[in-house]
mmCIF file of C-alpha atoms in Angstrom:
data_model
loop_
_atom_site.group_PDB
_atom_site.id
_atom_site.type_symbol
_atom_site.label_atom_id
_atom_site.label_comp_id
_atom_site.label_asym_id
_atom_site.label_seq_id
_atom_site.Cartn_x
_atom_site.Cartn_y
_atom_site.Cartn_z
ATOM 1 C CA ALA A 1 -103.953 144.731 88.583
ATOM 2 C CA GLN A 2 -100.683 146.153 87.801
ATOM 3 C CA THR A 3 -97.468 144.093 88.870
ATOM 4 C CA VAL A 4 -93.755 144.796 88.823
ATOM 5 C CA THR A 5 -91.301 141.972 88.761
ATOM 6 C CA GLN A 6 -87.502 142.170 89.387
ATOM 7 C CA SER A 7 -86.210 138.782 88.845
ATOM 8 C CA GLN A 8 -82.606 139.324 89.951
ATOM 9 C CA PRO A 9 -82.369 139.426 93.759
ATOM 10 C CA GLU A 10 -78.711 140.339 93.617
ATOM 11 C CA MET A 11 -76.141 141.290 90.954
ATOM 12 C CA SER A 12 -72.506 141.905 91.060
ATOM 13 C CA VAL A 13 -70.391 144.169 88.773
ATOM 14 C CA GLN A 14 -66.720 144.991 88.618
ATOM 15 C CA GLU A 15 -65.871 148.578 89.116
ATOM 16 C CA ALA A 16 -65.808 150.547 85.822
ATOM 17 C CA GLU A 17 -67.787 147.765 84.110
ATOM 18 C CA THR A 18 -71.394 147.851 82.872
ATOM 19 C CA VAL A 19 -74.328 146.047 84.465
ATOM 20 C CA THR A 20 -78.049 145.763 83.435
ATOM 21 C CA LEU A 21 -80.801 145.355 85.972
ATOM 22 C CA SER A 22 -84.140 143.739 84.760
ATOM 23 C CA CYS A 23 -87.688 144.806 85.378
ATOM 24 C CA THR A 24 -90.907 143.676 83.800
ATOM 25 C CA TYR A 25 -94.307 145.018 84.468
ATOM 26 C CA ASP A 26 -97.890 144.036 83.584
ATOM 27 C CA THR A 27 -100.595 146.638 83.007
ATOM 28 C CA SER A 28 -103.679 147.352 80.876
ATOM 29 C CA GLU A 29 -103.155 151.021 81.119
ATOM 30 C CA SER A 30 -102.022 153.018 78.174
ATOM 31 C CA ASP A 31 -100.642 156.078 80.086
ATOM 32 C CA TYR A 32 -98.109 155.367 82.774
ATOM 33 C CA TYR A 33 -94.615 156.247 84.187
ATOM 34 C CA LEU A 34 -91.686 153.832 85.039
ATOM 35 C CA PHE A 35 -88.952 154.704 87.545
ATOM 36 C CA TRP A 36 -85.847 153.349 88.941
ATOM 37 C CA TYR A 37 -85.069 154.273 92.609
ATOM 38 C CA LYS A 38 -81.821 153.572 94.440
ATOM 39 C CA GLN A 39 -81.822 152.788 98.080
ATOM 40 C CA PRO A 40 -78.246 152.970 99.506
ATOM 41 C CA PRO A 41 -77.451 151.664 103.122
ATOM 42 C CA SER A 42 -78.723 154.990 104.510
ATOM 43 C CA ARG A 43 -82.152 153.799 103.135
ATOM 44 C CA GLN A 44 -82.845 157.217 101.513
ATOM 45 C CA MET A 45 -84.792 156.415 98.324
ATOM 46 C CA ILE A 46 -83.075 158.423 95.481
ATOM 47 C CA LEU A 47 -84.787 158.792 92.163
ATOM 48 C CA VAL A 48 -82.246 157.538 89.435
ATOM 49 C CA ILE A 49 -84.293 157.878 86.154
ATOM 50 C CA ARG A 50 -87.825 157.948 84.880
ATOM 51 C CA GLN A 51 -89.536 157.166 81.580
ATOM 52 C CA GLU A 52 -92.934 158.182 80.409
ATOM 53 C CA ALA A 53 -94.712 155.351 78.574
ATOM 54 C CA TYR A 54 -95.705 157.630 75.537
ATOM 55 C CA LYS A 55 -92.172 158.475 74.771
ATOM 56 C CA GLN A 56 -90.319 156.038 72.548
ATOM 57 C CA GLN A 57 -87.020 157.487 73.275
ATOM 58 C CA ASN A 58 -85.197 155.698 76.124
ATOM 59 C CA ALA A 59 -84.314 157.978 79.068
ATOM 60 C CA THR A 60 -80.764 158.633 79.978
ATOM 61 C CA GLU A 61 -79.157 160.243 82.998
ATOM 62 C CA ASN A 62 -75.333 160.481 82.817
ATOM 63 C CA ARG A 63 -74.083 156.819 83.400
ATOM 64 C CA PHE A 64 -77.683 155.618 83.751
ATOM 65 C CA SER A 65 -80.024 154.627 80.930
ATOM 66 C CA VAL A 66 -82.956 152.483 80.268
ATOM 67 C CA ASN A 67 -84.082 150.060 77.710
ATOM 68 C CA PHE A 68 -87.833 150.585 77.480
ATOM 69 C CA GLN A 69 -89.621 147.914 75.560
ATOM 70 C CA LYS A 70 -93.285 148.853 75.722
ATOM 71 C CA ALA A 71 -94.689 145.882 73.801
ATOM 72 C CA ALA A 72 -92.698 143.453 75.877
ATOM 73 C CA LYS A 73 -93.411 145.353 79.006
ATOM 74 C CA SER A 74 -89.769 145.428 79.931
ATOM 75 C CA PHE A 75 -87.918 148.262 81.614
ATOM 76 C CA SER A 76 -84.176 147.540 82.288
ATOM 77 C CA LEU A 77 -81.645 149.730 83.810
ATOM 78 C CA LYS A 78 -78.138 149.965 82.412
ATOM 79 C CA ILE A 79 -75.341 151.327 84.645
ATOM 80 C CA SER A 80 -72.088 152.260 82.777
ATOM 81 C CA ASP A 81 -68.764 152.679 84.279
ATOM 82 C CA SER A 82 -69.899 151.353 87.643
ATOM 83 C CA GLN A 83 -68.656 153.126 90.673
ATOM 84 C CA LEU A 84 -68.388 151.852 94.319
ATOM 85 C CA GLY A 85 -71.025 154.436 95.252
ATOM 86 C CA ASP A 86 -73.509 152.695 92.972
ATOM 87 C CA ALA A 87 -73.746 149.742 95.437
ATOM 88 C CA ALA A 88 -77.327 149.764 96.791
ATOM 89 C CA MET A 89 -80.783 148.262 96.399
ATOM 90 C CA TYR A 90 -82.384 149.039 93.177
ATOM 91 C CA PHE A 91 -86.254 149.291 92.898
ATOM 92 C CA CYS A 92 -88.316 149.451 89.829
ATOM 93 C CA ALA A 93 -91.570 151.270 90.161
ATOM 94 C CA TYR A 94 -94.680 151.740 88.134
ATOM 95 C CA THR A 95 -97.432 154.341 88.373
ATOM 96 C CA GLY A 96 -100.493 154.864 86.339
ATOM 97 C CA THR A 97 -102.946 157.042 88.263
ATOM 98 C CA TYR A 98 -101.153 157.950 91.572
ATOM 99 C CA LYS A 99 -99.873 155.013 93.515
ATOM 100 C CA TYR A 100 -96.556 153.548 93.019
ATOM 101 C CA ILE A 101 -96.156 149.693 92.655
ATOM 102 C CA PHE A 102 -92.662 148.609 93.420
ATOM 103 C CA GLY A 103 -90.718 145.550 92.480
ATOM 104 C CA THR A 104 -88.915 143.414 95.013
ATOM 105 C CA GLY A 105 -85.689 145.032 94.384
ATOM 106 C CA THR A 106 -82.233 144.167 93.180
ATOM 107 C CA ARG A 107 -79.202 144.354 95.443
ATOM 108 C CA LEU A 108 -76.351 145.575 93.378
ATOM 109 C CA LYS A 109 -72.741 144.945 94.639
ATOM 110 C CA VAL A 110 -69.764 146.624 93.096
ATOM 111 C CA LEU A 111 -66.495 144.857 93.251
ATOM 112 C CA ALA A 112 -63.245 146.979 93.561
ATOM 113 C CA GLY B 1 -85.047 171.089 94.445
ATOM 114 C CA ALA B 2 -87.537 168.746 96.143
ATOM 115 C CA VAL B 3 -86.504 168.001 99.656
ATOM 116 C CA VAL B 4 -88.720 165.897 102.006
ATOM 117 C CA SER B 5 -87.848 165.981 105.572
ATOM 118 C CA GLN B 6 -88.845 163.211 107.904
ATOM 119 C CA HIS B 7 -88.477 163.324 111.731
ATOM 120 C CA PRO B 8 -87.475 161.616 113.866
ATOM 121 C CA SER B 9 -84.977 159.414 112.044
ATOM 122 C CA TRP B 10 -85.028 156.903 114.855
ATOM 123 C CA VAL B 11 -87.419 156.373 117.843
ATOM 124 C CA ILE B 12 -87.587 153.900 120.617
ATOM 125 C CA CYS B 13 -90.578 153.640 122.667
ATOM 126 C CA LYS B 14 -92.240 151.388 125.245
ATOM 127 C CA SER B 15 -95.021 149.070 124.269
ATOM 128 C CA GLY B 16 -98.323 150.691 124.662
ATOM 129 C CA THR B 17 -97.280 154.249 123.931
ATOM 130 C CA SER B 18 -98.042 156.349 120.851
ATOM 131 C CA VAL B 19 -95.427 157.616 118.463
ATOM 132 C CA LYS B 20 -95.832 160.480 115.958
ATOM 133 C CA ILE B 21 -93.644 160.798 112.869
ATOM 134 C CA GLU B 22 -93.616 163.909 110.762
ATOM 135 C CA CYS B 23 -93.147 164.329 107.073
ATOM 136 C CA ARG B 24 -92.580 167.769 105.531
ATOM 137 C CA SER B 25 -92.033 168.955 102.055
ATOM 138 C CA LEU B 26 -89.522 171.814 102.478
ATOM 139 C CA ASP B 27 -89.381 173.577 99.089
ATOM 140 C CA PHE B 28 -92.645 172.587 97.414
ATOM 141 C CA GLN B 29 -96.243 172.006 98.160
ATOM 142 C CA ALA B 30 -97.622 168.553 98.316
ATOM 143 C CA THR B 31 -101.295 167.892 97.971
ATOM 144 C CA THR B 32 -100.713 164.210 98.223
ATOM 145 C CA MET B 33 -98.250 162.262 100.494
ATOM 146 C CA PHE B 34 -97.680 158.635 100.859
ATOM 147 C CA TRP B 35 -96.676 156.499 103.828
ATOM 148 C CA TYR B 36 -94.881 153.293 103.335
ATOM 149 C CA ARG B 37 -93.572 150.539 105.649
ATOM 150 C CA GLN B 38 -90.483 148.618 104.783
ATOM 151 C CA PHE B 39 -89.385 145.296 106.498
ATOM 152 C CA PRO B 40 -85.705 144.322 106.501
ATOM 153 C CA LYS B 41 -84.397 143.264 102.941
ATOM 154 C CA GLN B 42 -87.937 143.829 101.477
ATOM 155 C CA SER B 43 -89.534 146.188 99.278
ATOM 156 C CA LEU B 44 -91.725 149.302 100.251
ATOM 157 C CA MET B 45 -95.370 148.478 101.268
ATOM 158 C CA LEU B 46 -97.762 151.280 100.767
ATOM 159 C CA MET B 47 -99.828 151.850 103.823
ATOM 160 C CA ALA B 48 -101.894 154.848 103.069
ATOM 161 C CA THR B 49 -102.333 157.925 100.755
ATOM 162 C CA SER B 50 -102.499 161.191 102.635
ATOM 163 C CA ASN B 51 -104.586 164.032 101.086
ATOM 164 C CA GLU B 52 -104.468 167.546 102.346
ATOM 165 C CA GLY B 53 -107.642 168.570 103.840
ATOM 166 C CA SER B 54 -109.306 165.179 103.650
ATOM 167 C CA LYS B 55 -109.122 161.686 105.233
ATOM 168 C CA ALA B 56 -106.406 159.373 104.314
ATOM 169 C CA THR B 57 -107.048 156.450 102.062
ATOM 170 C CA TYR B 58 -105.769 153.194 103.614
ATOM 171 C CA GLU B 59 -104.568 150.124 101.817
ATOM 172 C CA GLN B 60 -106.244 146.789 102.440
ATOM 173 C CA GLY B 61 -105.206 145.197 105.627
ATOM 174 C CA VAL B 62 -103.794 148.431 107.285
ATOM 175 C CA GLU B 63 -105.651 149.389 110.491
ATOM 176 C CA LYS B 64 -106.585 152.938 110.246
ATOM 177 C CA ASP B 65 -107.214 153.174 113.967
ATOM 178 C CA LYS B 66 -103.682 151.921 114.674
ATOM 179 C CA PHE B 67 -101.946 154.223 112.116
ATOM 180 C CA LEU B 68 -103.483 157.663 112.252
ATOM 181 C CA ILE B 69 -102.682 160.029 109.466
ATOM 182 C CA ASN B 70 -103.215 163.697 109.364
ATOM 183 C CA HIS B 71 -102.403 166.098 106.421
ATOM 184 C CA ALA B 72 -103.343 169.511 107.832
ATOM 185 C CA SER B 73 -101.357 171.616 105.377
ATOM 186 C CA LEU B 74 -99.730 171.457 101.999
ATOM 187 C CA THR B 75 -96.305 170.857 103.594
ATOM 188 C CA LEU B 76 -96.958 168.614 106.516
ATOM 189 C CA SER B 77 -98.258 165.045 107.012
ATOM 190 C CA THR B 78 -98.029 163.129 110.214
ATOM 191 C CA LEU B 79 -98.288 159.348 111.002
ATOM 192 C CA THR B 80 -99.143 158.428 114.507
ATOM 193 C CA VAL B 81 -98.665 154.842 115.622
ATOM 194 C CA THR B 82 -101.135 154.341 118.510
ATOM 195 C CA SER B 83 -100.579 151.953 121.245
ATOM 196 C CA ALA B 84 -97.409 150.629 119.609
ATOM 197 C CA HIS B 85 -96.412 147.028 120.102
ATOM 198 C CA PRO B 86 -93.196 145.195 119.152
ATOM 199 C CA GLU B 87 -94.804 143.910 115.965
ATOM 200 C CA ASP B 88 -95.026 147.641 114.801
ATOM 201 C CA SER B 89 -91.282 147.907 114.899
ATOM 202 C CA SER B 90 -90.366 148.777 111.246
ATOM 203 C CA PHE B 91 -88.913 151.267 108.977
ATOM 204 C CA TYR B 92 -91.577 153.883 107.982
ATOM 205 C CA ILE B 93 -90.991 156.077 104.939
ATOM 206 C CA CYS B 94 -92.989 158.969 103.714
ATOM 207 C CA SER B 95 -93.071 160.545 100.089
ATOM 208 C CA ALA B 96 -94.669 163.605 98.572
ATOM 209 C CA ARG B 97 -95.842 164.431 95.040
ATOM 210 C CA LYS B 98 -95.540 168.059 93.775
ATOM 211 C CA THR B 99 -98.761 169.822 93.220
ATOM 212 C CA GLY B 100 -99.734 171.024 89.810
ATOM 213 C CA THR B 101 -96.625 170.286 87.835
ATOM 214 C CA VAL B 102 -95.781 168.264 84.816
ATOM 215 C CA ALA B 103 -93.590 166.023 86.970
ATOM 216 C CA LYS B 104 -96.507 165.375 89.227
ATOM 217 C CA ASN B 105 -96.173 161.680 89.016
ATOM 218 C CA ILE B 106 -92.721 161.671 90.720
ATOM 219 C CA GLN B 107 -92.542 160.878 94.471
ATOM 220 C CA TYR B 108 -89.874 162.496 96.578
ATOM 221 C CA PHE B 109 -88.946 160.546 99.658
ATOM 222 C CA GLY B 110 -87.981 161.316 103.201
ATOM 223 C CA ALA B 111 -84.990 159.572 104.847
ATOM 224 C CA GLY B 112 -87.323 157.211 106.749
ATOM 225 C CA THR B 113 -87.967 156.642 110.489
ATOM 226 C CA ARG B 114 -86.848 153.573 112.245
ATOM 227 C CA LEU B 115 -89.267 152.620 114.987
ATOM 228 C CA SER B 116 -88.249 150.232 117.762
ATOM 229 C CA VAL B 117 -90.957 149.131 120.206
ATOM 230 C CA LEU B 118 -89.713 147.529 123.298
#
């Protein structure tokens, strides 16, 4: 069975600084997708970034980028130039066939 | 765009009554929709997968007679909590996948429904 692990329940970052959120996963599938979702206090889930497993190039979306290490089954999210609006719960998610498997989440606090 | 509308956003009901939550994909067709439950400060727990025109697939431990799911069209799925009790109070979130696109593995989420059963 597939699993997703986020080992950092909470992280803090100073405004304008960079922070990295960790995610590891376990799977025997060769074709899969990985995602980072943001859940602000409104609780609306927002897609931050996604990575196809067959692509070696790390995905980037403006200030957000991932470090995808397929052999190590690691998928970390780097947030550059952190802003107050980045404060939220961040969930790592895996999908192979159709279901998502979510990690337990990391609460990110941004300090002014 | 890929907008998913969920209604109502908050509902309070008396114990023993039934509550219906709607999930609509506004600008795309969704063959598959998902229903999640989220307890405070916890992750999303998949309850069931809703497929248009067929019966929903429930996750282990989820009572299908308690949580009725109907996916009657390509843009609408409903979750009915029957004979709700205080332990059913939670945050319910739906999501939808676009049909027939390269990005078919992306789920787009509704804003959630807070259910409070008195």
